[in-house]
Short mmCIF file of C-alpha atoms and ligand atoms in Angstrom, two decimals:
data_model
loop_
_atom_site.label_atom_id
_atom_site.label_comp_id
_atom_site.label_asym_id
_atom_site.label_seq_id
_atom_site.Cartn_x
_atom_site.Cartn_y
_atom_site.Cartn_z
CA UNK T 1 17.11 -1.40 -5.02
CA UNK T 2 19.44 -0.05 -7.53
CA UNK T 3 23.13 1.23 -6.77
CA UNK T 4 20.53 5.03 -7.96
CA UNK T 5 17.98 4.45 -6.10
CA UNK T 6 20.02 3.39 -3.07
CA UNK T 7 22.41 7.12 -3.76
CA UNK T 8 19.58 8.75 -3.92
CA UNK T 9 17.59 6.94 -0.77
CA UNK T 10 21.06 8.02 1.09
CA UNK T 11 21.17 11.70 0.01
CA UNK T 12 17.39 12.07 1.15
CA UNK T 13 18.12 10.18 4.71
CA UNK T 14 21.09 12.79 4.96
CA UNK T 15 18.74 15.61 3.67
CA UNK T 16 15.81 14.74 6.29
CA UNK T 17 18.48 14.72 8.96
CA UNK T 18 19.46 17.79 8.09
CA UNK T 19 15.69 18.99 8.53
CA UNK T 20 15.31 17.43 11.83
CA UNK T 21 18.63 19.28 13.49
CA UNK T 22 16.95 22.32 11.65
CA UNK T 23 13.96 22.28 13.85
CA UNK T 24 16.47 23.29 16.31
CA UNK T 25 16.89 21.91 20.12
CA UNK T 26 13.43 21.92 21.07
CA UNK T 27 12.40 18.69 20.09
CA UNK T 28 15.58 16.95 21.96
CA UNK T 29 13.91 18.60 25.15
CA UNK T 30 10.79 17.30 24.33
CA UNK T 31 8.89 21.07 24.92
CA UNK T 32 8.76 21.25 21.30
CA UNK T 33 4.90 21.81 20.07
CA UNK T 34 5.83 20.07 16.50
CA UNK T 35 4.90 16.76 15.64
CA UNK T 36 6.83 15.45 12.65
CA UNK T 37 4.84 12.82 10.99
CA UNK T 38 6.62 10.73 8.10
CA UNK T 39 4.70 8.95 5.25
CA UNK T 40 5.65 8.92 1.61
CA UNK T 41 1.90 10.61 0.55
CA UNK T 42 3.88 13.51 -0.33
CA UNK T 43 2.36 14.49 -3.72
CA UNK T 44 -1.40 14.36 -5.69
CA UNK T 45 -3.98 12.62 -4.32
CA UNK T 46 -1.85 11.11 -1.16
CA UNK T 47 -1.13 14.36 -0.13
CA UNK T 48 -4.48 15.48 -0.26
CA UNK T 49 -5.27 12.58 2.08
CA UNK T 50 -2.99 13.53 4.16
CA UNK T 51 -3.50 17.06 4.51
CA UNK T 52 -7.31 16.09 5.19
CA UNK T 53 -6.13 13.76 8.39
CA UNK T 54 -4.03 17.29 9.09
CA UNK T 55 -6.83 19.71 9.15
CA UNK T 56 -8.74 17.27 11.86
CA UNK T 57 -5.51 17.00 13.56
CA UNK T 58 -5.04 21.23 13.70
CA UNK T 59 -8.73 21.86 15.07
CA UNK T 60 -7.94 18.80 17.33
CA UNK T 61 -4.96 20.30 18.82
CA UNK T 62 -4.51 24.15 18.21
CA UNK T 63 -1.50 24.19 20.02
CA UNK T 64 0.36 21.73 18.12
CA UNK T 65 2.25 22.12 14.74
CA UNK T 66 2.23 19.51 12.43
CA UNK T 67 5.41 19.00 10.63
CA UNK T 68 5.34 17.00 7.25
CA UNK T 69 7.79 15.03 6.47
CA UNK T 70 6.71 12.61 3.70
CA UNK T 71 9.52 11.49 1.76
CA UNK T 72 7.93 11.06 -2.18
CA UNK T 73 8.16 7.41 -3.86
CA UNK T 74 4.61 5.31 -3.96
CA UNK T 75 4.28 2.33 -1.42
CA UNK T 76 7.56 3.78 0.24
CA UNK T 77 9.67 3.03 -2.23
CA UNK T 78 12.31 5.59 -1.07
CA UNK T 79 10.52 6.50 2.31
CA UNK T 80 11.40 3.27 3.52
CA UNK T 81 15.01 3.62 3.35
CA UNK T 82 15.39 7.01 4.75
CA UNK T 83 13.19 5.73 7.75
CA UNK T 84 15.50 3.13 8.69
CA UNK T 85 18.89 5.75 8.33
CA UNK T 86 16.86 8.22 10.32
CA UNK T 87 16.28 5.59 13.03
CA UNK T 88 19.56 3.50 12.91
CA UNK T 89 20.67 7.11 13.95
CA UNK T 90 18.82 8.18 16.57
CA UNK T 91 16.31 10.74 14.59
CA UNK T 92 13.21 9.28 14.26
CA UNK T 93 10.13 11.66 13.79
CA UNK T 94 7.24 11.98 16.64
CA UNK T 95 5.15 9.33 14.18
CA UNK T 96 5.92 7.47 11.06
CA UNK T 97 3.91 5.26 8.90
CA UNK T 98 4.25 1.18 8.74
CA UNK T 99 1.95 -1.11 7.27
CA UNK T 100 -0.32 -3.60 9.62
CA UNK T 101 1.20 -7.04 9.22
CA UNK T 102 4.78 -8.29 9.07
CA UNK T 103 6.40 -5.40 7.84
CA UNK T 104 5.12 -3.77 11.51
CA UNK T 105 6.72 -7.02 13.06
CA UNK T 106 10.19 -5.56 11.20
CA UNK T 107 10.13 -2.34 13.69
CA UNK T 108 8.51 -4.27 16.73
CA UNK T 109 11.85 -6.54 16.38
CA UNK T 110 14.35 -4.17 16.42
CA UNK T 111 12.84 -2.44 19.35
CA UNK T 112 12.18 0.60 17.16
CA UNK T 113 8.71 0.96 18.41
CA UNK T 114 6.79 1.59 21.77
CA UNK T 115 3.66 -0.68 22.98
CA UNK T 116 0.62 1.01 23.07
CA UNK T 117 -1.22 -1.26 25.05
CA UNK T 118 -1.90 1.64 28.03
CA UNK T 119 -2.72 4.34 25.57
CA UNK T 120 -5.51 1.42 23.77
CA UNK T 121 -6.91 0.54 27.30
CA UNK T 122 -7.17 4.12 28.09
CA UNK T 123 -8.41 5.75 25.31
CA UNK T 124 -11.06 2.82 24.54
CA UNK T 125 -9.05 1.67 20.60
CA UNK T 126 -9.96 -2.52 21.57
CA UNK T 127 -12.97 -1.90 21.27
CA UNK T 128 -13.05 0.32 18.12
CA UNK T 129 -10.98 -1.70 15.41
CA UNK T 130 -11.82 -5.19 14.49
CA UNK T 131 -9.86 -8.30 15.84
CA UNK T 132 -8.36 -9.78 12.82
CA UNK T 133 -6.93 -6.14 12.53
CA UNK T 134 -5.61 -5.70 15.70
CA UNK T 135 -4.51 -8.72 15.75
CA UNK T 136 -2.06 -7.71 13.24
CA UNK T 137 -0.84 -5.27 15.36
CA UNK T 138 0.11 -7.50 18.40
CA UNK T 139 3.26 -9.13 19.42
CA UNK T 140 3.82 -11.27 22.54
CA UNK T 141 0.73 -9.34 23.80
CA UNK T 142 1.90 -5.85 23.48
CA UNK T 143 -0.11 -3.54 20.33
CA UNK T 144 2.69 -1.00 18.56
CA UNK T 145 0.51 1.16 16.38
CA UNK T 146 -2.99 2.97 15.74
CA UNK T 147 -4.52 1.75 11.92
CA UNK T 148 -5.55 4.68 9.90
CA UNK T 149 -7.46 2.78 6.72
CA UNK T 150 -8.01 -0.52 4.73
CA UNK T 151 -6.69 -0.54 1.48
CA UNK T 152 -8.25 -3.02 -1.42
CA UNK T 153 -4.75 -3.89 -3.47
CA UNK T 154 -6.91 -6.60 -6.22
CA UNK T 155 -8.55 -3.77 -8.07
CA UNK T 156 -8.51 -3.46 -12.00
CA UNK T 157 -9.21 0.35 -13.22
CA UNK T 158 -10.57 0.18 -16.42
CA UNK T 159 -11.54 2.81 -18.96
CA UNK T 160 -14.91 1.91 -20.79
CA UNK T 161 -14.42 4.49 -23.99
CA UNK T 162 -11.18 2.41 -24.37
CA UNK T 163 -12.32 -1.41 -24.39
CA UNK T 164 -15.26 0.10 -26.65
CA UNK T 165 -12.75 1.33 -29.45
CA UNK T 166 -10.81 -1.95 -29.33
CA UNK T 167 -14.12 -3.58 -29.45
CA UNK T 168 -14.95 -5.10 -26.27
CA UNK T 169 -17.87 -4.84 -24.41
CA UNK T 170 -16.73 -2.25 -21.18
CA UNK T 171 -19.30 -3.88 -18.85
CA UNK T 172 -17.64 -7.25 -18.99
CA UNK T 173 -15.58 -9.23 -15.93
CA UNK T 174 -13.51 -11.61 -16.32
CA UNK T 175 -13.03 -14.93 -14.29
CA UNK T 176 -9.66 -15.75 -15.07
CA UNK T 177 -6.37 -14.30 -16.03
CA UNK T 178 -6.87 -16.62 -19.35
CA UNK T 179 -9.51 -14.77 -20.42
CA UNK T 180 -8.49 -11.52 -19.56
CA UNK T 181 -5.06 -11.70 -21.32
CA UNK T 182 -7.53 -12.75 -24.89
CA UNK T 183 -8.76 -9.33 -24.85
CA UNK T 184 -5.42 -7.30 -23.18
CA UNK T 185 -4.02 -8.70 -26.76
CA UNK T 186 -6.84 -7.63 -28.78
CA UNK T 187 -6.15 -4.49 -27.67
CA UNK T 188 -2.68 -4.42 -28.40
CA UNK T 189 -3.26 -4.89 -32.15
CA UNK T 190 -5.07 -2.09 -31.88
CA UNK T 191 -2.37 0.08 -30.70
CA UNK T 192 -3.42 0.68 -27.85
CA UNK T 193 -1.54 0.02 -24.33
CA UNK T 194 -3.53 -3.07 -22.93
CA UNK T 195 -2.04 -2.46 -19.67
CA UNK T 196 -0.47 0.27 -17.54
CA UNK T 197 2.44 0.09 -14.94
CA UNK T 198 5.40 2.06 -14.24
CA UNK T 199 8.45 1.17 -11.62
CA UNK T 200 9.61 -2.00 -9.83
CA UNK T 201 7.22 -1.96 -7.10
CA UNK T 202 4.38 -1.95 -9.18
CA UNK T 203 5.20 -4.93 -10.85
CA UNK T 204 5.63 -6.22 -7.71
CA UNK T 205 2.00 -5.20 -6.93
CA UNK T 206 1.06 -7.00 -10.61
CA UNK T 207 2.75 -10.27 -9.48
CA UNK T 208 1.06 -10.25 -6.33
CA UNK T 209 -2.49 -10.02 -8.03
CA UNK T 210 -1.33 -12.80 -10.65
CA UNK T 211 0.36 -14.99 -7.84
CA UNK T 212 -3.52 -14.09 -5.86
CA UNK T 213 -5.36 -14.92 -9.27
CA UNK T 214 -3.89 -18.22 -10.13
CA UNK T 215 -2.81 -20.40 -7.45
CA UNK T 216 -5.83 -18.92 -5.49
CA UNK T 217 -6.11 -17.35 -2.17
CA UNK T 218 -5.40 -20.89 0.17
CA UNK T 219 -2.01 -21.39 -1.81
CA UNK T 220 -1.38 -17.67 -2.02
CA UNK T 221 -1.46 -17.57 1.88
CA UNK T 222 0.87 -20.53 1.64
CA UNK T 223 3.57 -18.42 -0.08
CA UNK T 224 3.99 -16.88 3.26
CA UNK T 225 4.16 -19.43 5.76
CA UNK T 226 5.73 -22.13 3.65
CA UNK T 227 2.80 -24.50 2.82
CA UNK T 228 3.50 -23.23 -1.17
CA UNK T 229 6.31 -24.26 -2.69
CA UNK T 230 7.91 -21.34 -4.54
CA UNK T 231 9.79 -23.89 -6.94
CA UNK T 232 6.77 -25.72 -7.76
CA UNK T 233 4.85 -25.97 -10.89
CA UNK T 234 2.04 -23.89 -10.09
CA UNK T 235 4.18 -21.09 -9.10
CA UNK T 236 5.84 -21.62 -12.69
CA UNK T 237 2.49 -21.53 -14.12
CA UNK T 238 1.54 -18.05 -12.49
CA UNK T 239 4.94 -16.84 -13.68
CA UNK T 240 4.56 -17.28 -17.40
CA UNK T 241 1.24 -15.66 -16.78
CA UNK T 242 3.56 -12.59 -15.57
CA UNK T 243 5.51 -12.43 -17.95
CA UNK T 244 3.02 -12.51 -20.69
CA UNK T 245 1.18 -9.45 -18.72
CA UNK T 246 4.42 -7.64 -18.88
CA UNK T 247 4.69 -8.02 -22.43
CA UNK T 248 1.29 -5.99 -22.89
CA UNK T 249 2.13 -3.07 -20.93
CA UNK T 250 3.91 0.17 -21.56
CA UNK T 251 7.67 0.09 -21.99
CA UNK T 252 8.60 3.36 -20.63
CA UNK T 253 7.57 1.75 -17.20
CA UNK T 254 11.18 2.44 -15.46
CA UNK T 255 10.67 6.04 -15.19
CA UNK T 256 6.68 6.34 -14.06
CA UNK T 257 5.21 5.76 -10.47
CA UNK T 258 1.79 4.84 -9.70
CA UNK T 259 0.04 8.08 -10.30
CA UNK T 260 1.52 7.99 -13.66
CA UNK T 261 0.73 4.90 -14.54
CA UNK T 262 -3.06 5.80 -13.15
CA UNK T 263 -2.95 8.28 -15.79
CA UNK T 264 -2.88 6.36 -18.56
CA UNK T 265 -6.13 5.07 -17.89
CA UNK T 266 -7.49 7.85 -16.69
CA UNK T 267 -6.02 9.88 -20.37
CA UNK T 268 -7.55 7.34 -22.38
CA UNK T 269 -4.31 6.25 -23.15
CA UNK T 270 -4.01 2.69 -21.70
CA UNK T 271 -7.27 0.29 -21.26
CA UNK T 272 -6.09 -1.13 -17.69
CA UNK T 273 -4.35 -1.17 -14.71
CA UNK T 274 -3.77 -2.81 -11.76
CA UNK T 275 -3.57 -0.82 -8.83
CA UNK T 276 -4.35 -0.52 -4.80
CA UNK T 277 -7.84 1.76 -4.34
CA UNK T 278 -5.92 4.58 -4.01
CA UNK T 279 -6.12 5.08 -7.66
CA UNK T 280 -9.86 5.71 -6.42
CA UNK T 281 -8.70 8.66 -4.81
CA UNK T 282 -7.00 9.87 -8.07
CA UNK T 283 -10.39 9.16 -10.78
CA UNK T 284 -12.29 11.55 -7.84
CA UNK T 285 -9.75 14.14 -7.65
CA UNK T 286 -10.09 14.42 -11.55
CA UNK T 287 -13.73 14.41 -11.08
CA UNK T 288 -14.21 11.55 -13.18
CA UNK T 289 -17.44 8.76 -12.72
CA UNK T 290 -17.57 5.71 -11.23
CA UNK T 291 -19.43 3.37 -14.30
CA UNK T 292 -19.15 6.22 -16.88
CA UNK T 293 -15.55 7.76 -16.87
CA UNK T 294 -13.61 4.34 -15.51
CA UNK T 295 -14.77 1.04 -13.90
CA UNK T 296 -13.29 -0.61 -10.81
CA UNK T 297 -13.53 -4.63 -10.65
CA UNK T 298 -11.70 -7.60 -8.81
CA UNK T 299 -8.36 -8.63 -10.78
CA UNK T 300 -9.55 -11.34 -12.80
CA UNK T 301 -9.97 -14.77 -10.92
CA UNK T 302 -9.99 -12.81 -7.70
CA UNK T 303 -13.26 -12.18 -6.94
CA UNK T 304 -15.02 -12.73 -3.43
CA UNK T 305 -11.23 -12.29 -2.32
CA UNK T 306 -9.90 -8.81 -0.28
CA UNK T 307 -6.23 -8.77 -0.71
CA UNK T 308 -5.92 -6.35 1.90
CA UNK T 309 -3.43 -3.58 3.74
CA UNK T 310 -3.57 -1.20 6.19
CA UNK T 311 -1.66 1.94 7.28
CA UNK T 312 -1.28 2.57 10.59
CA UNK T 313 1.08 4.96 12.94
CA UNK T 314 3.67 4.31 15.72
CA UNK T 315 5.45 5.90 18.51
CA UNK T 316 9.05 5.70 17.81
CA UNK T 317 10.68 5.05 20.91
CA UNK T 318 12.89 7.62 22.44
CA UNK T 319 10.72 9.94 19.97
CA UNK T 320 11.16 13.78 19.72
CA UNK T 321 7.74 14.37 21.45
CA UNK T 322 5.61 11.69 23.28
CA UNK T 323 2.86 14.04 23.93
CA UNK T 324 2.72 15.69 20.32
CA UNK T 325 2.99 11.49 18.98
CA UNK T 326 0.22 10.75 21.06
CA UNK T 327 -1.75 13.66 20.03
CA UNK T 328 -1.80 12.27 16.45
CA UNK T 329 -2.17 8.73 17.36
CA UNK T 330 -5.82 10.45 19.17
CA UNK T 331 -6.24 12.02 15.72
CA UNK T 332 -5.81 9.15 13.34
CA UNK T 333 -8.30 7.02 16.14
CA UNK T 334 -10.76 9.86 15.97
CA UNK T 335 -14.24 9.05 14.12
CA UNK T 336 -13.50 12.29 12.44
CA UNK T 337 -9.98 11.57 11.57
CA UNK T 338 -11.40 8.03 9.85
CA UNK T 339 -13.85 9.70 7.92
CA UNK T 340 -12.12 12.18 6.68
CA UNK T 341 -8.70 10.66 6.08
CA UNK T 342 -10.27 7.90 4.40
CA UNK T 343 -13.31 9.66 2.04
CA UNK T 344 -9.87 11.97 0.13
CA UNK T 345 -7.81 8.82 0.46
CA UNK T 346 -9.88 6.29 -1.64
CA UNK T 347 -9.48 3.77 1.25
CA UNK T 348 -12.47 2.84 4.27
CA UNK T 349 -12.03 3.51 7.60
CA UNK T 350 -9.99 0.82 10.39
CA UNK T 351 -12.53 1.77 12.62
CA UNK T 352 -15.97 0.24 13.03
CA UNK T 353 -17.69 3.43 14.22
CA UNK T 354 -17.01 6.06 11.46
CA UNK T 355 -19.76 6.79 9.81
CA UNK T 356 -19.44 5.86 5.98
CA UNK T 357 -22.91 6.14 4.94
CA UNK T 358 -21.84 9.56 2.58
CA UNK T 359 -18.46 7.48 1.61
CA UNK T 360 -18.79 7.06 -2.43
CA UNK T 361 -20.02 4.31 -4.47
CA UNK T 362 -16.66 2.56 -5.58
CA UNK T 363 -16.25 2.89 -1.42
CA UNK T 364 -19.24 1.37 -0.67
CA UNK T 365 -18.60 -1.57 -2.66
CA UNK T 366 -14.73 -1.79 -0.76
CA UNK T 367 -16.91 -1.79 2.49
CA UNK T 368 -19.14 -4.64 1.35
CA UNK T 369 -16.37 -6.87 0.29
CA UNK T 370 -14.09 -5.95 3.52
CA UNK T 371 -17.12 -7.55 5.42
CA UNK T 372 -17.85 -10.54 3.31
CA UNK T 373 -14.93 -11.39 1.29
CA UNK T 374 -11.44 -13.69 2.12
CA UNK T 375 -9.38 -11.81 3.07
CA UNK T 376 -5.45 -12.38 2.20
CA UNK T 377 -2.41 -9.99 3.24
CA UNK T 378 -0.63 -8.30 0.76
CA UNK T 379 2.41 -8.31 -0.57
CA UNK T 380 3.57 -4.60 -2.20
CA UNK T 381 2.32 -3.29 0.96
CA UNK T 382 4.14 -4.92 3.94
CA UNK T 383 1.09 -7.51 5.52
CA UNK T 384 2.78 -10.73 3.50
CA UNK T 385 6.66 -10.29 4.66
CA UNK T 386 8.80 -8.69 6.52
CA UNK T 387 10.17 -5.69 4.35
CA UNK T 388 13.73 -7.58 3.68
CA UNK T 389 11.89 -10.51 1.98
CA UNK T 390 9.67 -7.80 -0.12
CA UNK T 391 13.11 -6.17 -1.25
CA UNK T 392 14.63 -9.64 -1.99
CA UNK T 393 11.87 -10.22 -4.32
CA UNK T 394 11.53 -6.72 -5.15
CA UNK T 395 15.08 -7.08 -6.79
CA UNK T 396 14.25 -10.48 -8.62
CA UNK T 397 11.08 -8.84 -10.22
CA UNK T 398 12.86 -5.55 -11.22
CA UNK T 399 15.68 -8.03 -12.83
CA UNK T 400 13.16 -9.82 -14.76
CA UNK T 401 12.17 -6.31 -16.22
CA UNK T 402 14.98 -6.35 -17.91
CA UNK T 403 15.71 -9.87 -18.80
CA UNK T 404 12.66 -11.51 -19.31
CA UNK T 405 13.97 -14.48 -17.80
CA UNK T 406 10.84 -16.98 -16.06
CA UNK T 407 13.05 -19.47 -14.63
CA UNK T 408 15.89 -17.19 -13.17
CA UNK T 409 12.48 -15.45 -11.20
CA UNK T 410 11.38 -18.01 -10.25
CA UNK T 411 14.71 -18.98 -8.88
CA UNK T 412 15.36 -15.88 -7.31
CA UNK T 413 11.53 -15.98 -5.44
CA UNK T 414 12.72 -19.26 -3.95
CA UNK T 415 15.95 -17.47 -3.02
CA UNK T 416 13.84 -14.91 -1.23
CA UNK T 417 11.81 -17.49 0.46
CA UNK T 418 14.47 -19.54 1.63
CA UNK T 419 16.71 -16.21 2.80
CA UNK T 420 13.53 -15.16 4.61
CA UNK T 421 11.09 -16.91 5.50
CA UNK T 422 10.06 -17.01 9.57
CA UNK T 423 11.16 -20.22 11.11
C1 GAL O 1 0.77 1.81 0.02
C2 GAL O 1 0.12 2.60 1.11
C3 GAL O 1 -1.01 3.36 0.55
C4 GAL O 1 -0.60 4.15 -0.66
C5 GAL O 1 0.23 3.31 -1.63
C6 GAL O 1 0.84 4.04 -2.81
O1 GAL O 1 1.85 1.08 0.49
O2 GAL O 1 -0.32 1.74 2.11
O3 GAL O 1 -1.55 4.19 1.53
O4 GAL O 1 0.06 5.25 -0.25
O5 GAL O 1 1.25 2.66 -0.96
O6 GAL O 1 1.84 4.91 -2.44
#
């Protein structure tokens, strides 16, 4: 993070502190009837995901209050930070959102988080969410949070009008990066943006898909557990791939987040980008078409491969209000909750009995792949590291924004690896 971002990370921790002692000394007695929940889907079509997961939640429990307190920056950018201040202090919310995977591990280590192996044996959750899933919830036998969706991070949005005026044919895939990169520079000399992205973490997302895409998902998997070597040629390889896919995309990146970069496609402005499926929530809320208006494909050379995330929520421990935590936790495990979190947020449900038979066709083909694809964890979006290795590489990607320099990446992912890596 820059010496900005990190200000401005600060003034919002101190700002949502502020908020907290606001709500006055209710929720340090625990009678309080609002339950703060913290996410960063604070704007667009995130926050109309959210506020569909709130409406079950208010019919759920008419005598709670839910209490928003998303923090704005995609793939918690900026939530992140604020998270950590609010906890290091004492202030955590009644729920907050963490990713399935290592980046859960993070909060599970610094005792930040209650087990919720009681409220999973009570309520029934074992038997509702699949293994492999809950398994990536565990730690030395105890479960620490409730999963509220799968995300799909490999998916390239396309915009068919767009390949057709740079003359490419808008139903074709591609099975490699190679070939994929031909036509990104055809449509360059047409003047056209090959390829959207906007700030540091959604390069980070790009890398991920090219890392995915060319060393394959058996030596991707290796990047985490130390059976790749970061400083080896193939990891070179992928790199120059990178950096040539940075070169055909938008230069005003710095200043845009996902949504924006979304746009482009969307506006006919850019032909692709490379985005998690909730872009799929942002082509619906526009009303556009599935096949018509925009396609939605593997990232070349990663097909038959689910690089996969989930959200999930927690109860902080020494939380503002158990009961109110638990209350959404009940919510977020409801069939309703599932279905309709999940139909406004682009993603499929964690659970295996929500009905998705009305989810929509770009969904339906998410749910067919979840079930028969590999699935690897990914990176962006906490289920690959912990979240200090993410912002160690985070940092070396954003620095190769700006100086374009393969080998000193590819020196500072080895960095990361070595710096973090589990024993
Ligand atoms: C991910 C998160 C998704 C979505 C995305 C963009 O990390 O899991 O739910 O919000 O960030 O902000």
């Amino acid at each position: 993070m820059n010496a900005t971002r990190k200000a401005l990370a600060a003034g919002l921790a101190a700002l949502s502190l502020l908020a907290v002692s606001a709500c006055g000394s209710d929720s340090e007695s625990g009678s309080t009837d609002e339950v703060e929940v913290f996410t960063w889907w604070a704007e667009g079509s995130e926050k109309a995901g959210l506020d569909a997961l709130v409406k079950v939640f208010d019919d759920q429990n008419p005598d709670l209050k839910f209490v928003n307190g998303a923090v704005a920056g995609g793939a918690g950018s900026d939530a992140k930070n604020v998270l950590q201040s609010r906890l290091q202090n004492g202030e955590p919310p009644a729920t907050f959102q963490a990713h399935a995977g290592a980046e859960l591990t993070d909060y599970i280590n610094a005792g930040q988080i209650e087990d919720l192996t009681d409220l999973y044996e009570e309520k029934g959750w074992n038997e509702r969410f699949p293994e492999g899933l809950l398994e990536r919830l565990k730690q030395d036998g105890g479960i620490y949070s409730v999963p509220s969706n799968i995300h799909r991070a490999n998916v390239l949005w396309a915009n068919p009008a767009v390949l057709e005026k740079a003359g490419i044919d808008a139903g074709k895939t591609y099975d490699s990066l190679d070939a994929w990169i031909a036509d990104l520079k055809k449509i360059k000399a047409e003047g056209i943006i090959p390829l959207s992205i906007a700030t540091d973490w959604t390069q980070v997302h790009l890398l991920e898909s090219v890392l995915l895409a060319d060393l394959g998902a058996e030596a991707y998997n290796g990047l985490w557990d130390g059976t790749t070597d970061w400083s080896g040629s193939e990891v070179e390889a992928a790199l120059a791939k990178y950096s040539t896919l940075l070169s055909l995309t938008n230069t005003d990146r710095q200043g845009l987040d996902w949504p924006d970069a979304t746009q482009l496609v969307i506006d006919g402005q850019a032909a692709f980008n490379v985005m998690g499926d909730w872009a799929e929530a942002a082509f619906q809320e526009q009303k556009k078409t599935l096949g018509t208006d925009y396609t939605a494909t593997p990232v070349p050379g990663t097909d038959g491969v689910f690089d996969f995330l989930a959200d999930s929520f927690t109860k902080p421990v020494d939380g503002p209000n158990p009961a109110g935590t638990e209350a959404w936790l009940e919510t977020i495990a409801s069939d309703e909750g599932q279905v309709a979190f999940n139909k406004a947020k682009g993603s499929i449900p964690a659970s295996t009995t929500a009905d998705t038979a009305d989810f929509n066709e770009y969904q339906q083909t998410a749910i067919k792949s979840w079930g028969e694809d590999e699935i690897v964890s990914s990176l962006a979006h906490g289920a690959a590291t912990s979240v200090n290795w993410l912002t160690d590489i985070t940092a070396a990607v954003a620095k190769f924004g700006s100086n374009n320099d393969v080998a000193e990446l590819q020196e500072g992912l080895v960095e990361a690896a070595e710096d973090n890596k589990p024993e």
